[in-house]
Amino acid sequence: EAQVTQNPRYLITVTGKKLTVTCSQNMNHEYMSWYRQDPGLGLRQIYYSMNVEVTDKGDVPEGYKVSRKEKRNFPLILESPSPNQTSLYFCASSPWDRASGNTIYFGEGSWLTVV
Amino acid sequence: RKEVEQDPGPFNVPEGATVAFNCTYSNSASQSFFWYRQDCRKEPKLLMSVYSSGNEDGRFTAQLNRASQYISLLIRDSKLSDSATYLCVVNGGSYIPTFGRGTSLIVHP
């Protein structure tokens, strides 16, 4: 089954304790991205990657890191989480193919609470 | 000016009503357009692509107006299950997708 899988789905952590949210897709997509969603603010892009070893900042990259060592994986790293990073996070991927219309596939989301 | 703008709503309509949402975009070089549906705190899912000639999928009709730089979504015969947030997505010339903040629809009995 074609899917984007992110883990953990739910996490409560403490300020300053490094954490990683993993994301994996099995569709061989070039494009992957991380978003956070907060009430009233919609989806905001954190980082994106057009291909292996190619990453770029989105709209709200501060406090986050990413890496793209393999095509299928795109982990989101919070080196020193703070309470303002409490949010719902979505990983997404897309084939980046004009013929397919660049449909975006989302993971189920990760609820992160930083106390 | 935000790149993609939507009326946040909520649009509160009775079952069976017809409702329409618009989404305006600022980048005239935008290449492709989509409507996504998001249920409460779940992941967005593709509802339909929007083609230049307009397209229809059952009760849903999407239109693109390049001259005025907006896309629209029309829902006929609304069902309770249509209650959700509808996100407009626009791919610019660089194919980086830009999301609108979404329009909330509430269909009541």
PDB file of C-alpha atoms in Angstrom:
ATOM      1  CA  GLU A   1       0.000   0.000   0.000  1.00  0.00           C
ATOM      2  CA  ALA A   2       1.347   3.437  -0.985  1.00  0.00           C
ATOM      3  CA  GLN A   3       1.836   5.480   2.120  1.00  0.00           C
ATOM      4  CA  VAL A   4       3.771   8.023   4.123  1.00  0.00           C
ATOM      5  CA  THR A   5       4.585   6.788   7.616  1.00  0.00           C
ATOM      6  CA  GLN A   6       5.654   9.035  10.425  1.00  0.00           C
ATOM      7  CA  ASN A   7       6.585   8.199  14.001  1.00  0.00           C
ATOM      8  CA  PRO A   8       5.882   8.800  16.751  1.00  0.00           C
ATOM      9  CA  ARG A   9       2.236   9.710  16.290  1.00  0.00           C
ATOM     10  CA  TYR A  10       1.986  11.167  19.786  1.00  0.00           C
ATOM     11  CA  LEU A  11       4.759  12.468  21.994  1.00  0.00           C
ATOM     12  CA  ILE A  12       5.036  14.519  25.148  1.00  0.00           C
ATOM     13  CA  THR A  13       8.571  15.682  25.852  1.00  0.00           C
ATOM     14  CA  VAL A  14      10.394  18.203  27.994  1.00  0.00           C
ATOM     15  CA  THR A  15      12.062  21.423  26.952  1.00  0.00           C
ATOM     16  CA  GLY A  16      15.568  20.899  25.644  1.00  0.00           C
ATOM     17  CA  LYS A  17      15.417  17.138  25.149  1.00  0.00           C
ATOM     18  CA  LYS A  18      16.407  16.366  21.564  1.00  0.00           C
ATOM     19  CA  LEU A  19      13.895  14.395  19.562  1.00  0.00           C
ATOM     20  CA  THR A  20      13.513  13.046  16.064  1.00  0.00           C
ATOM     21  CA  VAL A  21      10.300  12.452  14.179  1.00  0.00           C
ATOM     22  CA  THR A  22      10.849   9.904  11.443  1.00  0.00           C
ATOM     23  CA  CYS A  23       9.160   9.945   8.057  1.00  0.00           C
ATOM     24  CA  SER A  24       9.292   7.281   5.402  1.00  0.00           C
ATOM     25  CA  GLN A  25       7.535   6.919   2.046  1.00  0.00           C
ATOM     26  CA  ASN A  26       7.324   3.832  -0.152  1.00  0.00           C
ATOM     27  CA  MET A  27       6.358   5.546  -3.411  1.00  0.00           C
ATOM     28  CA  ASN A  28       9.853   6.491  -4.635  1.00  0.00           C
ATOM     29  CA  HIS A  29       8.916  10.174  -4.537  1.00  0.00           C
ATOM     30  CA  GLU A  30      11.558  12.838  -5.099  1.00  0.00           C
ATOM     31  CA  TYR A  31       9.864  15.573  -3.111  1.00  0.00           C
ATOM     32  CA  MET A  32       9.349  15.375   0.642  1.00  0.00           C
ATOM     33  CA  SER A  33       8.348  18.042   3.081  1.00  0.00           C
ATOM     34  CA  TRP A  34       7.496  18.784   6.699  1.00  0.00           C
ATOM     35  CA  TYR A  35       4.639  21.000   7.829  1.00  0.00           C
ATOM     36  CA  ARG A  36       3.322  22.122  11.136  1.00  0.00           C
ATOM     37  CA  GLN A  37      -0.299  23.008  11.690  1.00  0.00           C
ATOM     38  CA  ASP A  38      -1.517  25.321  14.409  1.00  0.00           C
ATOM     39  CA  PRO A  39      -5.031  26.649  15.024  1.00  0.00           C
ATOM     40  CA  GLY A  40      -5.792  29.642  12.818  1.00  0.00           C
ATOM     41  CA  LEU A  41      -2.456  29.458  11.020  1.00  0.00           C
ATOM     42  CA  GLY A  42      -3.041  26.622   8.594  1.00  0.00           C
ATOM     43  CA  LEU A  43      -0.239  24.433   7.277  1.00  0.00           C
ATOM     44  CA  ARG A  44       3.176  26.046   7.422  1.00  0.00           C
ATOM     45  CA  GLN A  45       6.127  24.489   5.681  1.00  0.00           C
ATOM     46  CA  ILE A  46       9.198  23.832   7.819  1.00  0.00           C
ATOM     47  CA  TYR A  47      11.645  22.232   5.375  1.00  0.00           C
ATOM     48  CA  TYR A  48      11.445  20.484   2.063  1.00  0.00           C
ATOM     49  CA  SER A  49      13.658  18.290  -0.061  1.00  0.00           C
ATOM     50  CA  MET A  50      13.665  17.958  -3.826  1.00  0.00           C
ATOM     51  CA  ASN A  51      15.897  14.887  -3.797  1.00  0.00           C
ATOM     52  CA  VAL A  52      18.585  13.035  -1.850  1.00  0.00           C
ATOM     53  CA  GLU A  53      21.038  15.418  -0.171  1.00  0.00           C
ATOM     54  CA  VAL A  54      18.986  18.428  -1.336  1.00  0.00           C
ATOM     55  CA  THR A  55      17.075  20.242   1.392  1.00  0.00           C
ATOM     56  CA  ASP A  56      15.792  23.771   1.720  1.00  0.00           C
ATOM     57  CA  LYS A  57      14.094  25.967   4.264  1.00  0.00           C
ATOM     58  CA  GLY A  58      10.391  26.534   4.191  1.00  0.00           C
ATOM     59  CA  ASP A  59       8.495  29.295   5.933  1.00  0.00           C
ATOM     60  CA  VAL A  60       9.250  28.368   9.556  1.00  0.00           C
ATOM     61  CA  PRO A  61      12.595  26.499   9.760  1.00  0.00           C
ATOM     62  CA  GLU A  62      13.871  27.976  13.033  1.00  0.00           C
ATOM     63  CA  GLY A  63      14.467  25.326  15.683  1.00  0.00           C
ATOM     64  CA  TYR A  64      14.337  22.408  13.231  1.00  0.00           C
ATOM     65  CA  LYS A  65      16.790  20.368  11.208  1.00  0.00           C
ATOM     66  CA  VAL A  66      16.271  17.770   8.520  1.00  0.00           C
ATOM     67  CA  SER A  67      18.342  15.355   6.509  1.00  0.00           C
ATOM     68  CA  ARG A  68      17.761  13.391   3.311  1.00  0.00           C
ATOM     69  CA  LYS A  69      20.377  10.663   3.111  1.00  0.00           C
ATOM     70  CA  GLU A  70      18.026   8.220   1.394  1.00  0.00           C
ATOM     71  CA  LYS A  71      15.178   8.885  -0.970  1.00  0.00           C
ATOM     72  CA  ARG A  72      12.558   7.237   1.200  1.00  0.00           C
ATOM     73  CA  ASN A  73      13.418   8.873   4.556  1.00  0.00           C
ATOM     74  CA  PHE A  74      13.161  12.470   5.700  1.00  0.00           C
ATOM     75  CA  PRO A  75      13.494  12.801   9.483  1.00  0.00           C
ATOM     76  CA  LEU A  76      12.657  16.005  11.340  1.00  0.00           C
ATOM     77  CA  ILE A  77      15.012  16.830  14.199  1.00  0.00           C
ATOM     78  CA  LEU A  78      14.293  19.160  17.082  1.00  0.00           C
ATOM     79  CA  GLU A  79      17.681  19.700  18.701  1.00  0.00           C
ATOM     80  CA  SER A  80      16.351  21.614  21.714  1.00  0.00           C
ATOM     81  CA  PRO A  81      12.559  21.616  21.702  1.00  0.00           C
ATOM     82  CA  SER A  82      10.694  24.522  23.230  1.00  0.00           C
ATOM     83  CA  PRO A  83       7.012  24.873  24.189  1.00  0.00           C
ATOM     84  CA  ASN A  84       6.304  26.995  21.080  1.00  0.00           C
ATOM     85  CA  GLN A  85       7.063  23.897  19.008  1.00  0.00           C
ATOM     86  CA  THR A  86       4.034  22.174  20.453  1.00  0.00           C
ATOM     87  CA  SER A  87       2.048  21.443  17.338  1.00  0.00           C
ATOM     88  CA  LEU A  88       0.654  18.900  14.908  1.00  0.00           C
ATOM     89  CA  TYR A  89       3.307  17.906  12.380  1.00  0.00           C
ATOM     90  CA  PHE A  90       2.750  16.401   8.949  1.00  0.00           C
ATOM     91  CA  CYS A  91       5.252  14.788   6.657  1.00  0.00           C
ATOM     92  CA  ALA A  92       4.382  14.756   2.969  1.00  0.00           C
ATOM     93  CA  SER A  93       5.757  13.447  -0.299  1.00  0.00           C
ATOM     94  CA  SER A  94       5.059  14.031  -3.980  1.00  0.00           C
ATOM     95  CA  PRO A  95       6.275  12.474  -7.233  1.00  0.00           C
ATOM     96  CA  TRP A  96       7.094  15.901  -8.629  1.00  0.00           C
ATOM     97  CA  ASP A  97       5.902  14.773 -11.989  1.00  0.00           C
ATOM     98  CA  ARG A  98       3.882  17.173 -14.115  1.00  0.00           C
ATOM     99  CA  ALA A  99       2.116  14.258 -15.734  1.00  0.00           C
ATOM    100  CA  SER A 100       0.750  13.093 -12.398  1.00  0.00           C
ATOM    101  CA  GLY A 101      -0.093  16.611 -11.313  1.00  0.00           C
ATOM    102  CA  ASN A 102       2.206  16.631  -8.305  1.00  0.00           C
ATOM    103  CA  THR A 103      -0.336  15.158  -5.926  1.00  0.00           C
ATOM    104  CA  ILE A 104       0.837  15.463  -2.334  1.00  0.00           C
ATOM    105  CA  TYR A 105       0.522  12.514   0.006  1.00  0.00           C
ATOM    106  CA  PHE A 106       0.505  13.169   3.730  1.00  0.00           C
ATOM    107  CA  GLY A 107       1.399  11.064   6.712  1.00  0.00           C
ATOM    108  CA  GLU A 108      -1.179  10.734   9.466  1.00  0.00           C
ATOM    109  CA  GLY A 109       0.422  13.416  11.588  1.00  0.00           C
ATOM    110  CA  SER A 110       2.465  13.571  14.780  1.00  0.00           C
ATOM    111  CA  TRP A 111       1.082  15.335  17.820  1.00  0.00           C
ATOM    112  CA  LEU A 112       3.982  16.836  19.711  1.00  0.00           C
ATOM    113  CA  THR A 113       3.694  18.502  23.104  1.00  0.00           C
ATOM    114  CA  VAL A 114       6.718  20.189  24.676  1.00  0.00           C
ATOM    115  CA  VAL A 115       6.378  20.975  28.384  1.00  0.00           C
TER     116      VAL A 115
ATOM    117  CA  ARG B   1      -0.314  39.851   0.331  1.00  0.00           C
ATOM    118  CA  LYS B   2      -0.444  36.150   1.128  1.00  0.00           C
ATOM    119  CA  GLU B   3       0.258  33.951  -1.888  1.00  0.00           C
ATOM    120  CA  VAL B   4      -2.895  31.886  -1.534  1.00  0.00           C
ATOM    121  CA  GLU B   5      -5.940  33.267   0.224  1.00  0.00           C
ATOM    122  CA  GLN B   6      -9.153  31.624   1.301  1.00  0.00           C
ATOM    123  CA  ASP B   7     -12.147  32.808   3.262  1.00  0.00           C
ATOM    124  CA  PRO B   8     -11.772  30.863   6.535  1.00  0.00           C
ATOM    125  CA  GLY B   9     -15.521  30.653   7.102  1.00  0.00           C
ATOM    126  CA  PRO B  10     -17.059  28.768   8.698  1.00  0.00           C
ATOM    127  CA  PHE B  11     -19.702  28.231   6.079  1.00  0.00           C
ATOM    128  CA  ASN B  12     -22.697  26.860   7.926  1.00  0.00           C
ATOM    129  CA  VAL B  13     -25.232  25.312   5.529  1.00  0.00           C
ATOM    130  CA  PRO B  14     -28.179  22.909   5.762  1.00  0.00           C
ATOM    131  CA  GLU B  15     -28.125  19.487   4.188  1.00  0.00           C
ATOM    132  CA  GLY B  16     -28.963  19.645   0.514  1.00  0.00           C
ATOM    133  CA  ALA B  17     -27.641  23.165   0.038  1.00  0.00           C
ATOM    134  CA  THR B  18     -25.194  24.242  -2.641  1.00  0.00           C
ATOM    135  CA  VAL B  19     -22.094  25.982  -1.385  1.00  0.00           C
ATOM    136  CA  ALA B  20     -19.119  27.519  -3.166  1.00  0.00           C
ATOM    137  CA  PHE B  21     -15.650  28.454  -2.013  1.00  0.00           C
ATOM    138  CA  ASN B  22     -13.118  30.628  -3.761  1.00  0.00           C
ATOM    139  CA  CYS B  23      -9.366  30.737  -3.468  1.00  0.00           C
ATOM    140  CA  THR B  24      -7.206  33.515  -4.896  1.00  0.00           C
ATOM    141  CA  TYR B  25      -3.529  33.208  -5.737  1.00  0.00           C
ATOM    142  CA  SER B  26      -0.915  35.865  -6.386  1.00  0.00           C
ATOM    143  CA  ASN B  27       1.643  34.058  -8.545  1.00  0.00           C
ATOM    144  CA  SER B  28       0.559  34.349 -12.158  1.00  0.00           C
ATOM    145  CA  ALA B  29       3.126  31.681 -13.111  1.00  0.00           C
ATOM    146  CA  SER B  30       1.305  29.044 -11.057  1.00  0.00           C
ATOM    147  CA  GLN B  31       1.125  25.746 -12.887  1.00  0.00           C
ATOM    148  CA  SER B  32      -1.251  23.425 -11.106  1.00  0.00           C
ATOM    149  CA  PHE B  33      -4.085  23.675  -8.672  1.00  0.00           C
ATOM    150  CA  PHE B  34      -5.801  21.356  -6.243  1.00  0.00           C
ATOM    151  CA  TRP B  35      -8.465  21.126  -3.596  1.00  0.00           C
ATOM    152  CA  TYR B  36      -7.708  19.053  -0.519  1.00  0.00           C
ATOM    153  CA  ARG B  37     -10.082  18.034   2.219  1.00  0.00           C
ATOM    154  CA  GLN B  38      -9.003  17.845   5.843  1.00  0.00           C
ATOM    155  CA  ASP B  39     -11.117  16.348   8.577  1.00  0.00           C
ATOM    156  CA  CYS B  40     -10.586  17.595  12.102  1.00  0.00           C
ATOM    157  CA  ARG B  41      -6.911  17.207  12.975  1.00  0.00           C
ATOM    158  CA  LYS B  42      -6.342  14.466  10.403  1.00  0.00           C
ATOM    159  CA  GLU B  43      -4.095  14.586   7.388  1.00  0.00           C
ATOM    160  CA  PRO B  44      -5.217  16.484   4.284  1.00  0.00           C
ATOM    161  CA  LYS B  45      -6.310  14.292   1.409  1.00  0.00           C
ATOM    162  CA  LEU B  46      -6.644  15.149  -2.248  1.00  0.00           C
ATOM    163  CA  LEU B  47     -10.220  15.955  -3.191  1.00  0.00           C
ATOM    164  CA  MET B  48      -9.651  16.920  -6.790  1.00  0.00           C
ATOM    165  CA  SER B  49      -7.272  18.565  -9.187  1.00  0.00           C
ATOM    166  CA  VAL B  50      -8.408  21.716 -10.948  1.00  0.00           C
ATOM    167  CA  TYR B  51      -8.050  21.822 -14.706  1.00  0.00           C
ATOM    168  CA  SER B  52      -8.178  24.832 -16.986  1.00  0.00           C
ATOM    169  CA  SER B  53     -11.372  23.610 -18.590  1.00  0.00           C
ATOM    170  CA  GLY B  54     -13.026  22.962 -15.244  1.00  0.00           C
ATOM    171  CA  ASN B  55     -13.838  19.517 -13.968  1.00  0.00           C
ATOM    172  CA  GLU B  56     -16.558  17.716 -12.117  1.00  0.00           C
ATOM    173  CA  ASP B  57     -16.533  14.722  -9.797  1.00  0.00           C
ATOM    174  CA  GLY B  58     -20.006  13.763  -8.679  1.00  0.00           C
ATOM    175  CA  ARG B  59     -21.373  16.595  -6.542  1.00  0.00           C
ATOM    176  CA  PHE B  60     -18.115  18.525  -6.706  1.00  0.00           C
ATOM    177  CA  THR B  61     -17.131  20.981  -9.433  1.00  0.00           C
ATOM    178  CA  ALA B  62     -13.825  22.808  -9.621  1.00  0.00           C
ATOM    179  CA  GLN B  63     -13.114  25.807 -11.816  1.00  0.00           C
ATOM    180  CA  LEU B  64      -9.989  27.790 -12.647  1.00  0.00           C
ATOM    181  CA  ASN B  65      -9.982  31.425 -13.707  1.00  0.00           C
ATOM    182  CA  ARG B  66      -6.446  32.325 -14.742  1.00  0.00           C
ATOM    183  CA  ALA B  67      -7.320  35.886 -15.770  1.00  0.00           C
ATOM    184  CA  SER B  68      -8.606  36.717 -12.299  1.00  0.00           C
ATOM    185  CA  GLN B  69      -6.258  34.272 -10.573  1.00  0.00           C
ATOM    186  CA  TYR B  70      -8.703  32.277  -8.569  1.00  0.00           C
ATOM    187  CA  ILE B  71     -10.019  28.755  -8.301  1.00  0.00           C
ATOM    188  CA  SER B  72     -13.380  27.705  -6.995  1.00  0.00           C
ATOM    189  CA  LEU B  73     -15.024  24.633  -5.538  1.00  0.00           C
ATOM    190  CA  LEU B  74     -18.764  24.076  -5.786  1.00  0.00           C
ATOM    191  CA  ILE B  75     -20.478  21.426  -3.692  1.00  0.00           C
ATOM    192  CA  ARG B  76     -24.035  20.526  -4.630  1.00  0.00           C
ATOM    193  CA  ASP B  77     -26.545  18.690  -2.462  1.00  0.00           C
ATOM    194  CA  SER B  78     -24.372  18.996   0.658  1.00  0.00           C
ATOM    195  CA  LYS B  79     -24.176  15.999   2.978  1.00  0.00           C
ATOM    196  CA  LEU B  80     -23.403  15.932   6.681  1.00  0.00           C
ATOM    197  CA  SER B  81     -20.244  14.037   5.756  1.00  0.00           C
ATOM    198  CA  ASP B  82     -19.015  17.001   3.701  1.00  0.00           C
ATOM    199  CA  SER B  83     -18.299  18.864   6.941  1.00  0.00           C
ATOM    200  CA  ALA B  84     -14.549  19.460   6.886  1.00  0.00           C
ATOM    201  CA  THR B  85     -11.930  22.043   6.061  1.00  0.00           C
ATOM    202  CA  TYR B  86     -11.168  22.539   2.373  1.00  0.00           C
ATOM    203  CA  LEU B  87      -7.646  23.547   1.478  1.00  0.00           C
ATOM    204  CA  CYS B  88      -6.654  25.232  -1.729  1.00  0.00           C
ATOM    205  CA  VAL B  89      -3.200  24.259  -3.026  1.00  0.00           C
ATOM    206  CA  VAL B  90      -1.331  26.082  -5.745  1.00  0.00           C
ATOM    207  CA  ASN B  91       1.941  24.968  -7.332  1.00  0.00           C
ATOM    208  CA  GLY B  92       4.021  27.885  -8.511  1.00  0.00           C
ATOM    209  CA  GLY B  93       6.482  27.894 -11.356  1.00  0.00           C
ATOM    210  CA  SER B  94       9.028  26.116  -9.189  1.00  0.00           C
ATOM    211  CA  TYR B  95       6.475  23.423  -8.316  1.00  0.00           C
ATOM    212  CA  ILE B  96       6.681  24.212  -4.621  1.00  0.00           C
ATOM    213  CA  PRO B  97       3.135  23.835  -3.333  1.00  0.00           C
ATOM    214  CA  THR B  98       1.554  26.659  -1.403  1.00  0.00           C
ATOM    215  CA  PHE B  99      -1.409  25.972   0.833  1.00  0.00           C
ATOM    216  CA  GLY B 100      -4.240  28.271   1.701  1.00  0.00           C
ATOM    217  CA  ARG B 101      -5.315  28.330   5.343  1.00  0.00           C
ATOM    218  CA  GLY B 102      -8.480  26.480   4.523  1.00  0.00           C
ATOM    219  CA  THR B 103     -12.213  27.104   4.512  1.00  0.00           C
ATOM    220  CA  SER B 104     -14.308  25.419   7.163  1.00  0.00           C
ATOM    221  CA  LEU B 105     -17.626  23.899   6.087  1.00  0.00           C
ATOM    222  CA  ILE B 106     -20.279  22.783   8.539  1.00  0.00           C
ATOM    223  CA  VAL B 107     -23.299  20.992   7.129  1.00  0.00           C
ATOM    224  CA  HIS B 108     -26.171  20.709   9.606  1.00  0.00           C
ATOM    225  CA  PRO B 109     -29.372  18.628   9.520  1.00  0.00           C
TER     226      PRO B 109
END
